[in-house]
């Protein structure tokens, strides 16, 4: 079964309060040297049948219309290493 991954992140110009909170907590937990954290979302979609360019385009459409908010977020769609295009 092919798997497609959609990674969603806030656009660089959008403030990320969760990322800032994580960045502030890391030194208190003993993790030094982290200067910035951006938090995002990852979606893994398992598809039945072959991964064709048309199906990948459909996942792109789902990422644009449902999985992300294109006003404030960027997304990247890619086939998982075991999938074939």
Coordinates of C-alpha atoms in Angstrom, one line a residue:
X1 CA 0.0 0.0 0.0
X2 CA 1.6 3.3 -1.0
X3 CA 1.9 6.0 1.6
X4 CA 1.9 9.8 1.0
X5 CA 3.1 12.2 3.6
X6 CA 1.9 15.8 4.0
X7 CA 3.9 18.1 6.2
X8 CA 2.3 21.3 7.2
X9 CA 4.1 24.2 8.8
X10 CA 3.2 27.8 9.7
X11 CA 4.6 30.3 7.1
X12 CA 7.8 31.9 8.4
X13 CA 6.2 35.3 8.9
X14 CA 3.5 33.8 11.2
X15 CA 4.2 33.8 14.9
X16 CA 4.4 30.3 16.4
X17 CA 3.5 30.5 20.1
X18 CA 3.7 26.8 20.6
X19 CA 7.1 26.7 19.0
X20 CA 8.2 29.5 21.3
X21 CA 6.9 27.7 24.4
X22 CA 8.8 24.5 23.4
X23 CA 11.9 26.5 22.7
X24 CA 11.6 28.0 26.2
X25 CA 11.1 24.7 27.9
X26 CA 14.0 22.8 26.2
X27 CA 16.8 24.6 28.3
X28 CA 14.8 24.0 31.5
X29 CA 14.8 20.3 30.6
X30 CA 18.5 20.2 30.0
X31 CA 18.5 20.6 26.1
X32 CA 21.0 23.3 25.3
X33 CA 21.8 25.0 22.0
X34 CA 18.3 25.2 20.4
X35 CA 17.8 28.7 19.1
X36 CA 14.4 28.3 17.5
X37 CA 11.5 25.8 17.3
X38 CA 8.6 25.8 14.8
X39 CA 5.9 23.3 15.4
X40 CA 3.9 21.7 12.6
X41 CA 1.6 18.8 11.6
X42 CA 2.3 15.6 9.7
X43 CA -0.3 13.6 7.9
X44 CA 0.3 10.0 6.6
X45 CA -2.2 8.9 4.0
X46 CA -2.2 5.2 3.0
X47 CA -3.7 4.7 -0.5
X48 CA -5.2 1.6 -2.0
X49 CA -3.9 0.7 -5.4
X50 CA -1.0 2.3 -7.3
X51 CA 0.3 5.8 -6.6
X52 CA -0.2 7.6 -9.9
X53 CA 0.4 11.2 -10.8
X54 CA -3.3 11.7 -10.7
X55 CA -3.7 10.3 -7.2
X56 CA -0.7 12.4 -6.0
X57 CA -2.5 15.5 -7.5
X58 CA -5.6 14.5 -5.6
X59 CA -3.6 14.4 -2.3
X60 CA -2.1 17.8 -3.2
X61 CA -5.7 19.1 -3.5
X62 CA -6.7 17.6 -0.2
X63 CA -3.6 19.2 1.4
X64 CA -4.5 22.6 0.0
X65 CA -8.2 22.5 0.8
X66 CA -8.5 20.4 4.0
X67 CA -5.2 19.6 5.7
X68 CA -3.7 23.1 5.7
X69 CA -4.8 26.7 5.9
X70 CA -3.0 28.2 2.9
X71 CA -3.4 31.7 4.3
X72 CA -1.0 31.0 7.2
X73 CA 0.5 27.6 6.4
X74 CA 2.8 26.0 3.8
X75 CA 2.6 22.3 3.0
X76 CA 4.8 19.7 1.3
X77 CA 3.4 16.5 -0.2
X78 CA 5.8 13.6 -0.9
X79 CA 5.6 9.8 -1.4
X80 CA 7.0 7.8 1.5
X81 CA 10.2 6.0 0.7
X82 CA 8.5 2.7 0.1
X83 CA 5.9 4.1 -2.3
X84 CA 6.3 4.2 -6.1
X85 CA 5.1 6.9 -8.4

